Each structure stands twice: as structure tokens, then as C-alpha cells.
Tab-separated table of C-alpha atoms and ligand atoms in Angstrom:
chain	number	residue	atom	x	y	z
H	1	MET	CA	-88.899	-55.773	61.330
H	2	LEU	CA	-85.629	-54.416	59.987
H	3	ASP	CA	-83.815	-51.614	61.747
H	4	ILE	CA	-82.902	-49.650	58.615
H	5	LYS	CA	-80.240	-46.960	58.924
H	6	ILE	CA	-80.760	-44.000	56.577
H	7	VAL	CA	-77.819	-41.950	55.265
H	8	LYS	CA	-78.975	-39.205	52.925
H	9	THR	CA	-76.897	-37.788	50.103
H	10	ASP	CA	-75.478	-34.290	50.459
H	11	LYS	CA	-75.356	-34.002	46.645
H	12	PRO	CA	-78.932	-34.523	45.391
H	13	LYS	CA	-79.095	-34.833	41.605
H	14	ALA	CA	-81.254	-32.678	39.359
H	15	LYS	CA	-84.558	-34.376	38.507
H	16	PRO	CA	-84.893	-35.479	34.874
H	17	GLN	CA	-86.561	-33.189	32.357
H	18	GLY	CA	-88.237	-34.473	29.195
H	19	PRO	CA	-88.879	-38.073	28.139
H	20	LEU	CA	-87.681	-40.636	30.700
H	21	GLY	CA	-87.335	-43.746	28.564
H	22	PHE	CA	-87.034	-46.951	30.582
H	23	GLY	CA	-84.355	-47.809	33.150
H	24	LYS	CA	-81.842	-45.125	32.233
H	25	ILE	CA	-82.055	-42.683	35.141
H	26	PHE	CA	-81.420	-43.527	38.795
H	27	THR	CA	-82.508	-41.748	41.954
H	28	ASP	CA	-80.386	-40.367	44.793
H	29	HIS	CA	-80.483	-43.405	47.088
H	30	MET	CA	-80.435	-47.181	47.194
H	31	PHE	CA	-81.140	-49.853	49.784
H	32	VAL	CA	-78.320	-52.261	50.674
H	33	MET	CA	-78.210	-55.230	53.074
H	34	ASN	CA	-75.457	-57.823	53.540
H	35	TYR	CA	-75.679	-61.530	54.146
H	36	THR	CA	-72.960	-63.494	55.862
H	37	GLU	CA	-73.259	-67.189	56.586
H	38	GLY	CA	-73.697	-67.740	60.312
H	39	LYS	CA	-74.907	-64.162	60.802
H	40	GLY	CA	-77.811	-63.978	58.357
H	41	TRP	CA	-78.992	-60.764	56.699
H	42	HIS	CA	-77.517	-57.743	58.451
H	43	ASP	CA	-76.815	-54.015	58.241
H	44	PRO	CA	-79.919	-52.894	56.332
H	45	ARG	CA	-79.362	-49.320	55.154
H	46	VAL	CA	-80.441	-46.662	52.708
H	47	VAL	CA	-77.375	-44.916	51.323
H	48	PRO	CA	-76.550	-42.515	48.470
H	49	PHE	CA	-76.710	-44.238	45.059
H	50	ALA	CA	-73.084	-45.081	44.218
H	51	ASP	CA	-70.856	-47.607	42.463
H	52	PHE	CA	-69.882	-50.820	44.281
H	53	THR	CA	-66.445	-52.205	44.873
H	54	LEU	CA	-66.385	-55.989	44.450
H	55	SER	CA	-63.587	-58.485	44.057
H	56	PRO	CA	-63.102	-59.505	40.414
H	57	ALA	CA	-63.400	-63.024	41.812
H	58	ALA	CA	-66.915	-62.350	43.210
H	59	MET	CA	-68.972	-65.408	42.347
H	60	VAL	CA	-71.765	-63.482	40.625
H	61	PHE	CA	-69.346	-62.530	37.832
H	62	HIS	CA	-68.452	-66.119	37.067
H	63	TYR	CA	-71.421	-68.350	37.712
H	64	GLY	CA	-74.284	-65.880	37.703
H	65	GLN	CA	-75.697	-66.664	41.146
H	66	GLU	CA	-78.115	-63.744	41.312
H	67	MET	CA	-81.795	-62.930	41.232
H	68	PHE	CA	-83.841	-59.804	40.629
H	69	GLU	CA	-87.361	-58.487	40.945
H	70	GLY	CA	-89.296	-55.681	39.290
H	71	LEU	CA	-92.153	-53.567	40.618
H	72	LYS	CA	-93.223	-49.935	40.467
H	73	ALA	CA	-94.250	-47.032	42.672
H	74	TYR	CA	-97.001	-44.774	41.370
H	75	ARG	CA	-97.962	-41.258	42.395
H	76	GLY	CA	-101.704	-40.922	42.882
H	77	ALA	CA	-103.723	-37.837	42.012
H	78	ASP	CA	-104.170	-37.522	45.796
H	79	GLY	CA	-100.395	-37.039	46.141
H	80	LYS	CA	-99.930	-40.421	47.858
H	81	SER	CA	-97.406	-42.997	46.653
H	82	TYR	CA	-98.635	-46.501	45.908
H	83	LEU	CA	-97.158	-49.941	45.318
H	84	PHE	CA	-98.988	-52.727	43.473
H	85	ARG	CA	-99.002	-56.162	45.161
H	86	PRO	CA	-95.421	-55.962	46.543
H	87	ASP	CA	-96.115	-59.051	48.676
H	88	MET	CA	-96.282	-61.036	45.427
H	89	ASN	CA	-92.790	-59.815	44.485
H	90	ALA	CA	-91.524	-60.805	47.920
H	91	LYS	CA	-92.958	-64.308	47.529
H	92	ARG	CA	-91.606	-64.707	44.008
H	93	ALA	CA	-88.196	-63.418	45.134
H	94	ASN	CA	-88.048	-66.250	47.638
H	95	ARG	CA	-89.061	-68.838	45.036
H	96	SER	CA	-86.140	-67.592	42.924
H	97	ASN	CA	-83.851	-67.576	45.972
H	98	GLU	CA	-84.774	-71.118	46.882
H	99	ARG	CA	-84.052	-72.457	43.391
H	100	LEU	CA	-80.768	-70.531	43.151
H	101	CYS	CA	-79.500	-71.448	46.664
H	102	ILE	CA	-79.647	-67.803	47.743
H	103	PRO	CA	-80.731	-67.198	51.368
H	104	LEU	CA	-84.391	-66.255	51.715
H	105	ILE	CA	-85.506	-62.821	52.869
H	106	PRO	CA	-88.578	-62.643	55.127
H	107	GLU	CA	-91.414	-61.283	52.967
H	108	GLU	CA	-92.208	-58.466	55.384
H	109	ASP	CA	-88.533	-57.376	55.373
H	110	PHE	CA	-88.501	-57.297	51.561
H	111	VAL	CA	-91.623	-55.107	51.491
H	112	GLN	CA	-90.326	-52.886	54.308
H	113	ALA	CA	-87.039	-52.352	52.444
H	114	VAL	CA	-88.888	-51.412	49.241
H	115	LYS	CA	-91.199	-49.001	51.062
H	116	THR	CA	-88.356	-47.391	52.998
H	117	VAL	CA	-86.158	-46.580	50.010
H	118	VAL	CA	-89.152	-45.433	47.940
H	119	LYS	CA	-90.204	-43.113	50.766
H	120	VAL	CA	-86.698	-41.573	50.903
H	121	ASP	CA	-86.794	-40.904	47.127
H	122	GLU	CA	-90.541	-40.279	46.945
H	123	ASP	CA	-90.088	-36.959	45.154
H	124	TRP	CA	-88.521	-38.915	42.243
H	125	ILE	CA	-91.832	-40.643	41.418
H	126	PRO	CA	-92.816	-39.056	38.121
H	127	THR	CA	-96.378	-37.819	37.734
H	128	GLU	CA	-96.973	-37.688	33.982
H	129	ALA	CA	-99.473	-40.243	32.598
H	130	GLY	CA	-97.789	-43.563	31.781
H	131	THR	CA	-94.776	-42.916	34.025
H	132	SER	CA	-93.790	-44.456	37.355
H	133	LEU	CA	-90.800	-45.204	39.545
H	134	TYR	CA	-89.463	-48.601	38.471
H	135	ILE	CA	-88.082	-50.517	41.472
H	136	ARG	CA	-85.355	-53.089	40.903
H	137	PRO	CA	-84.479	-55.263	43.919
H	138	PHE	CA	-81.653	-57.755	43.293
H	139	ILE	CA	-79.303	-60.091	45.138
H	140	ILE	CA	-75.773	-60.982	44.055
H	141	ALA	CA	-73.307	-63.612	45.313
H	142	THR	CA	-70.150	-61.875	46.533
H	143	ASP	CA	-67.704	-64.545	47.787
H	144	PRO	CA	-64.317	-64.109	46.071
H	145	PHE	CA	-64.041	-67.751	45.033
H	146	LEU	CA	-63.778	-69.610	41.750
H	147	GLY	CA	-65.160	-72.982	42.837
H	148	VAL	CA	-68.736	-73.797	41.876
H	149	LYS	CA	-70.885	-73.813	45.009
H	150	PRO	CA	-73.374	-71.487	46.692
H	151	SER	CA	-71.734	-68.295	47.943
H	152	GLU	CA	-71.542	-67.623	51.686
H	153	THR	CA	-71.965	-63.857	51.323
H	154	TYR	CA	-74.501	-61.796	49.368
H	155	LEU	CA	-75.672	-58.254	48.805
H	156	PHE	CA	-79.365	-57.388	48.566
H	157	VAL	CA	-79.772	-54.057	46.799
H	158	ILE	CA	-82.757	-52.000	45.652
H	159	ILE	CA	-82.316	-49.280	43.048
H	160	LEU	CA	-84.989	-46.961	41.673
H	161	SER	CA	-85.466	-45.599	38.177
H	162	PRO	CA	-88.086	-43.036	37.107
H	163	SER	CA	-89.375	-44.532	33.865
H	164	GLY	CA	-91.865	-44.200	31.032
H	165	ALA	CA	-93.109	-46.908	28.666
H	166	TYR	CA	-90.907	-49.995	28.258
H	167	TYR	CA	-91.481	-50.045	24.509
H	168	GLU	CA	-90.659	-46.868	22.634
H	169	SER	CA	-93.957	-47.275	20.779
H	170	GLY	CA	-95.912	-46.894	24.069
H	171	LEU	CA	-99.412	-48.350	23.623
H	172	ALA	CA	-99.066	-48.802	19.849
H	173	PRO	CA	-99.114	-52.542	19.020
H	174	VAL	CA	-95.676	-54.184	18.813
H	175	GLY	CA	-94.372	-56.849	16.429
H	176	ILE	CA	-93.283	-60.118	18.059
H	177	TRP	CA	-90.927	-62.736	16.661
H	178	ILE	CA	-91.815	-66.364	17.513
H	179	GLU	CA	-88.389	-67.965	17.868
H	180	ASP	CA	-87.997	-71.295	16.073
H	181	ASP	CA	-84.342	-72.075	16.780
H	182	PHE	CA	-83.108	-70.963	20.216
H	183	VAL	CA	-84.968	-71.857	23.424
H	184	ARG	CA	-85.093	-69.949	26.708
H	185	ALA	CA	-85.915	-72.482	29.401
H	186	VAL	CA	-87.038	-76.011	30.127
H	187	ARG	CA	-89.047	-77.528	32.972
H	188	GLY	CA	-86.737	-78.364	35.852
H	189	GLY	CA	-84.476	-75.444	34.946
H	190	VAL	CA	-84.687	-71.849	36.145
H	191	GLY	CA	-87.285	-70.460	33.723
H	192	PHE	CA	-89.741	-69.701	36.543
H	193	THR	CA	-87.163	-67.574	38.388
H	194	LYS	CA	-86.071	-64.045	37.681
H	195	THR	CA	-82.374	-64.597	37.246
H	196	GLY	CA	-79.952	-62.869	34.898
H	197	GLY	CA	-79.011	-66.047	33.042
H	198	ASN	CA	-82.511	-66.353	31.566
H	199	TYR	CA	-82.100	-62.929	30.008
H	200	ALA	CA	-78.523	-63.579	28.843
H	201	ALA	CA	-79.844	-66.717	27.125
H	202	SER	CA	-82.476	-64.622	25.358
H	203	LEU	CA	-80.168	-62.059	23.771
H	204	ALA	CA	-79.122	-63.880	20.592
H	205	ALA	CA	-82.754	-64.375	19.555
H	206	GLN	CA	-83.595	-60.807	20.555
H	207	VAL	CA	-80.834	-59.427	18.339
H	208	LYS	CA	-82.115	-61.570	15.461
H	209	ALA	CA	-85.684	-60.337	16.058
H	210	HIS	CA	-84.591	-56.682	16.270
H	211	ASP	CA	-82.560	-57.003	13.084
H	212	SER	CA	-85.740	-58.160	11.360
H	213	GLY	CA	-87.786	-55.265	12.754
H	214	TYR	CA	-89.524	-57.035	15.672
H	215	SER	CA	-89.596	-55.682	19.238
H	216	GLN	CA	-89.392	-58.876	21.279
H	217	VAL	CA	-89.142	-62.635	21.130
H	218	LEU	CA	-91.960	-65.061	21.933
H	219	TRP	CA	-90.488	-68.328	23.161
H	220	LEU	CA	-91.722	-71.807	22.404
H	221	ASP	CA	-91.334	-74.693	24.845
H	222	GLY	CA	-87.805	-76.066	24.980
H	223	VAL	CA	-88.717	-79.719	24.367
H	224	GLU	CA	-91.208	-79.961	21.520
H	225	ARG	CA	-90.704	-76.378	20.320
H	226	LYS	CA	-94.366	-76.291	19.625
H	227	TYR	CA	-96.163	-74.660	22.541
H	228	ILE	CA	-96.230	-70.931	23.343
H	229	GLU	CA	-94.420	-69.970	26.560
H	230	GLU	CA	-93.841	-66.233	27.105
H	231	VAL	CA	-92.168	-63.135	25.732
H	232	GLY	CA	-88.725	-61.822	26.770
H	233	ALA	CA	-90.099	-59.380	29.353
H	234	MET	CA	-93.796	-60.279	29.604
H	235	ASN	CA	-96.385	-63.048	29.708
H	236	ILE	CA	-98.636	-63.449	26.691
H	237	PHE	CA	-102.414	-63.563	26.283
H	238	PHE	CA	-104.639	-64.327	23.292
H	239	LYS	CA	-108.306	-63.648	22.747
H	240	ILE	CA	-109.490	-66.577	20.672
H	241	ASP	CA	-113.183	-66.934	19.846
H	242	GLY	CA	-114.158	-64.703	22.766
H	243	LYS	CA	-111.999	-66.595	25.291
H	244	ILE	CA	-108.975	-65.129	27.067
H	245	VAL	CA	-106.276	-67.770	26.762
H	246	THR	CA	-102.765	-67.809	28.234
H	247	PRO	CA	-100.142	-70.550	28.630
H	248	MET	CA	-100.462	-72.384	31.934
H	249	LEU	CA	-97.642	-72.090	34.458
H	250	ASN	CA	-95.483	-75.112	33.809
H	251	GLY	CA	-92.203	-74.381	35.601
H	252	SER	CA	-90.444	-72.850	32.632
H	253	ILE	CA	-92.281	-69.516	32.420
H	254	LEU	CA	-92.296	-66.647	34.879
H	255	PRO	CA	-95.436	-66.450	37.054
H	256	GLY	CA	-96.133	-62.807	36.274
H	257	ILE	CA	-97.916	-60.660	38.821
H	258	THR	CA	-99.600	-58.726	36.019
H	259	ARG	CA	-100.625	-62.083	34.471
H	260	ASP	CA	-102.255	-63.106	37.742
H	261	SER	CA	-104.004	-59.729	38.043
H	262	VAL	CA	-105.286	-59.882	34.442
H	263	LEU	CA	-106.694	-63.392	34.925
H	264	HIS	CA	-108.362	-62.200	38.120
H	265	LEU	CA	-109.919	-59.175	36.402
H	266	CYS	CA	-111.126	-61.149	33.376
H	267	ARG	CA	-112.782	-63.720	35.668
H	268	HIS	CA	-114.316	-60.921	37.716
H	269	TRP	CA	-115.774	-59.440	34.519
H	270	GLY	CA	-117.243	-62.794	33.532
H	271	LEU	CA	-114.965	-63.315	30.527
H	272	PRO	CA	-114.136	-66.973	29.907
H	273	THR	CA	-110.454	-67.635	30.649
H	274	GLU	CA	-108.243	-70.634	29.987
H	275	GLU	CA	-104.741	-71.437	31.238
H	276	ARG	CA	-103.528	-74.231	29.011
H	277	LYS	CA	-101.093	-75.350	26.335
H	278	ILE	CA	-101.389	-73.315	23.129
H	279	SER	CA	-99.549	-74.588	20.088
H	280	VAL	CA	-98.174	-72.247	17.487
H	281	ASP	CA	-100.197	-74.237	14.902
H	282	GLU	CA	-103.390	-73.436	16.807
H	283	LEU	CA	-102.504	-69.742	16.697
H	284	ILE	CA	-101.812	-69.766	12.987
H	285	ALA	CA	-105.113	-71.563	12.332
H	286	ALA	CA	-106.995	-69.134	14.611
H	287	GLN	CA	-105.489	-66.157	12.820
H	288	LYS	CA	-106.403	-67.610	9.409
H	289	SER	CA	-110.011	-68.291	10.432
H	290	GLY	CA	-110.420	-64.867	12.033
H	291	ALA	CA	-110.836	-66.359	15.538
H	292	LEU	CA	-107.684	-64.659	16.874
H	293	GLU	CA	-109.170	-61.359	18.001
H	294	GLU	CA	-106.511	-59.831	20.262
H	295	VAL	CA	-102.981	-60.526	21.456
H	296	PHE	CA	-101.341	-58.686	24.353
H	297	GLY	CA	-98.407	-59.047	26.697
H	298	THR	CA	-98.483	-58.370	30.453
H	299	GLY	CA	-95.662	-57.273	32.716
H	300	THR	CA	-94.623	-54.709	35.283
H	301	ALA	CA	-92.424	-52.838	32.823
H	302	ALA	CA	-94.623	-53.603	29.801
H	303	VAL	CA	-97.981	-53.093	31.661
H	304	ILE	CA	-100.494	-54.287	29.001
H	305	SER	CA	-98.778	-54.223	25.608
H	306	PRO	CA	-100.874	-54.884	22.543
H	307	VAL	CA	-99.283	-57.095	19.882
H	308	GLY	CA	-100.072	-56.136	16.297
H	309	LYS	CA	-98.008	-58.686	14.417
H	310	LEU	CA	-96.636	-62.166	15.096
H	311	ARG	CA	-94.056	-63.850	12.905
H	312	PHE	CA	-93.307	-67.565	12.823
H	313	LYS	CA	-90.914	-68.781	10.112
H	314	ASP	CA	-92.583	-67.693	6.851
H	315	GLU	CA	-95.920	-66.801	8.418
H	316	VAL	CA	-96.587	-63.184	9.334
H	317	MET	CA	-99.841	-62.850	11.250
H	318	GLN	CA	-101.475	-59.428	11.449
H	319	ILE	CA	-103.606	-59.038	14.550
H	320	GLY	CA	-106.586	-56.700	14.538
H	321	ASP	CA	-106.571	-53.380	12.722
H	322	GLY	CA	-103.322	-51.899	14.034
H	323	ASN	CA	-104.991	-50.366	17.102
H	324	ILE	CA	-105.187	-51.631	20.677
H	325	GLY	CA	-108.107	-54.104	21.064
H	326	PRO	CA	-111.053	-53.439	23.415
H	327	VAL	CA	-110.125	-56.051	26.062
H	328	SER	CA	-106.475	-54.929	26.049
H	329	GLN	CA	-107.570	-51.304	26.450
H	330	ARG	CA	-109.997	-52.144	29.270
H	331	LEU	CA	-107.291	-54.112	31.061
H	332	TYR	CA	-104.758	-51.318	30.594
H	333	ASP	CA	-107.179	-48.709	31.967
H	334	THR	CA	-108.215	-50.889	34.897
H	335	VAL	CA	-104.748	-52.088	35.910
H	336	THR	CA	-103.205	-48.612	35.670
H	337	GLY	CA	-106.312	-47.096	37.307
H	338	ILE	CA	-105.932	-49.377	40.322
H	339	GLN	CA	-102.159	-48.845	40.424
H	340	THR	CA	-102.404	-45.061	40.437
H	341	GLY	CA	-105.347	-44.765	42.807
H	342	VAL	CA	-107.817	-43.534	40.157
H	343	LEU	CA	-110.030	-46.624	40.547
H	344	PRO	CA	-111.174	-48.257	43.782
H	345	ASP	CA	-108.950	-51.055	45.030
H	346	GLU	CA	-111.557	-53.836	45.035
H	347	PHE	CA	-109.082	-56.662	45.476
H	348	GLY	CA	-106.710	-55.177	48.072
H	349	TRP	CA	-103.840	-54.885	45.583
H	350	ARG	CA	-102.695	-51.360	46.350
H	351	THR	CA	-100.532	-50.416	49.287
H	352	THR	CA	-99.587	-46.921	50.355
H	353	VAL	CA	-95.966	-45.946	50.942
H	354	GLU	CA	-95.931	-44.237	54.340
L	1	LIG	N1	-91.964	-62.876	31.894
L	1	LIG	C1	-90.721	-62.416	31.972
L	1	LIG	C2	-89.633	-63.198	31.357
L	1	LIG	C3	-90.447	-61.199	32.632
L	1	LIG	O1	-89.211	-60.725	32.723
L	1	LIG	C4	-91.528	-60.485	33.204
L	1	LIG	C5	-91.276	-59.245	33.929
L	1	LIG	O2	-91.169	-59.204	35.107
L	1	LIG	C6	-92.822	-61.023	33.107
L	1	LIG	C7	-93.001	-62.221	32.437
L	1	LIG	C8	-93.991	-60.340	33.738
L	1	LIG	O3	-94.003	-60.475	35.125
L	1	LIG	P1	-94.657	-59.364	36.057
L	1	LIG	O4	-96.042	-59.169	35.573
L	1	LIG	O5	-94.603	-59.935	37.416
L	1	LIG	O6	-93.825	-58.149	35.915
L	2	LIG	C1	-90.302	-56.252	34.735
L	2	LIG	O1	-91.298	-56.071	34.042
L	2	LIG	O2	-90.246	-55.879	35.912
L	2	LIG	C2	-89.138	-56.935	34.223
L	2	LIG	O3	-88.359	-57.398	35.015
L	2	LIG	C3	-88.892	-56.989	32.809
L	2	LIG	C4	-87.493	-56.539	32.572
L	2	LIG	C5	-86.732	-57.545	31.837
L	2	LIG	C6	-87.421	-55.161	32.059
């Protein structure tokens, strides 16, 4: 159990009015904890949200030794604040840490830190439908040193951002660009971790996709460039011939917590599910034959995001009739219902911030 010191701001900011957007507004406080080799993690504290001072030589700036997580706090109709499966974020954080030679954080400490800072800024959790408090834990390497090796000092920080839909279009289906030139990750690399470099590597394709009118990039595998992996900020699902199909976890894609929850729900509902390799050729053929019934992405920020159009080279595949499909809608309603306390928590996924 961490002994977290709390220092409250004497200059609370005005709460946002009007549309929140995603990740633009930050609350009054943040959680900070230091790591020093030989001493371990120390000085856990909640302090006023403020800029950092770091050496320009800090290792994170040069070699990108950092990891991040993403989860949300929701305000229930009962006035309580809820988190969704934060233990899964804590576990995934440590899988990222292990791969990136960052010291691990005990899972219960990670969850305690999240709960503590959320509780301090609880009145920042927005209440309008489709909004939540996005929680961004991250760790950066802080040694002022230009040699390539694991840092001996780190900062673990949690910031909070009241947010609305990740995509400006909200629940309207988005267009996705299947990238045929750049790749994001390969097995044996860091694709399964949440680390900044994966997102830096994705930007060139994202700019290309945006310039052509698409919202996000769908990556193919880095070796054969043939099999579907995931989207820039979400995992991807297809409904093909009545089956819910998603790429299997293979080391190069992020094991999404929403992905896991969606698979669980579909199985619970008796829908056939498959985690396997899906080639882009299979998708094109399924779309042509009418077997491709729905496509949706899953993610903390993206929730359940219907996909209305997929482009691969010269092929533009229209999915459905331009509206959210029935399975996508049912998943959206169920996942958000559990998250916000509207539906019963049958699987023990919700935890209260106290
Ligand atoms: N894939 C990538 C690359 C992501 O950044 C995210 C977002 O966290 C996801 C998938 C979805 O993961 P989760 O459902 O845990 O948010
Ligand atoms: C999340 O959904 O939490 C993510 O980290 C996606 C992010 C790139 C916005």
C-alpha cells in the first residue's frame, strides 16, 4: 500500500463548458512518483497539475524509454465514480515495463494511485452521455545521459482529462485506410506494448490517410503485409457470415482491454467468435460476396467505433448502410452500460472509486 501525500491546488481551474473533445483539457491535479535505482519507487504524491522541469539530456527525449496506459473514470447515475477493469491496465503496464526495461509497479499500487488521483479530482468527471474522465498513466526515463542503456531514474505520472468521443464523428461510422506501404510492428518488437514509439511510427501513414479523407490506419502484419493487425488507437473486429472475428494476439498487436471484454460478451451471448489470422484478401472477398456484415473498432478512447468504409489500394469497401450495425450497437450499449453503472456488473468489471 502506498503512503500517498496529497497537496491540493490553491488555484482551482474553471470547469470546461461546451464540447470537451478528446484529451485537450486537464484537471487540477496529477499523481507523481519517483524511481531511483537502489531505492525503488518512492515519494508517491498527488500535486497540482503543472509543467515539469527535466534535463534536456533526460533519456526519454533521446531514446524514447517510456510507456503509457489509458483508462477512464465514469460518473454513474447514482453519483458514484467507477473504473472499468483497472487491474487489467496495471497488468498490461507491467508487460510494457518488462519489455522496455522499466521497473515494474505492483499492480495494487498502480490501481491505488489511479483511484487516489481520480478521487481528488472527482468533480471533474463529466456527466453528459458519451463523456468520461480519460486517465493517462505514463512512465518516463529521466537520467541525464546520452548512452544507450536502461535509465536508473524514472517518473510515474497520472494525468486526467475530461473527454468526449475520440472521433469527432462520435458513433457515426468512420472510414479506415488499410496501409499497404508502412508497417507498425513486428513480432519480437514492441507492438504489444503501449509505448510512444509505436505511435510515432504510425504518424506518416496517419497523415497520408487523413489527407485522403480517412480517420485512421488499419495495419497489416509487418512480414507478409497480408494479415490484418489493428488500427492506430483500437483493435478491430469483423462480423463475417454471422461470426465475430478478430485477429489473434500474436505479439505485435496491443492486447486491448475492450477487445477482451467484447470477446467475453459475445461468447456470453452465444455468438460464435474466432481469434485468428484474417487476410486482407479474405476481407475483400467477404465484402464482395455480402458476407462482411459489420466492422467495428474497440478501445478505451474509441469505445466501440463502427467502421463504414475500408480502403485497400484501389479497393474501397462500403460496410453496411452507413449506420451502426446491430452487434456494434449492442456492444456499445452493454459496454458503456456496465462502465457507467446503468447495467448490472455480471463479470466483476466495475470498481468504485472511494
Ligand atoms: N490498439 C492500440 C494501438 C491502442 O492504442 C489501443 C488503445 O489503448 C487499443 C488497441 C485498445 O486497447 P484498450 O481497449 O485496452 O484501450
Ligand atoms: C486509449 O484508448 O486509451 C489509447 O491509448 C488510445 C490513444 C492512442 C488515444
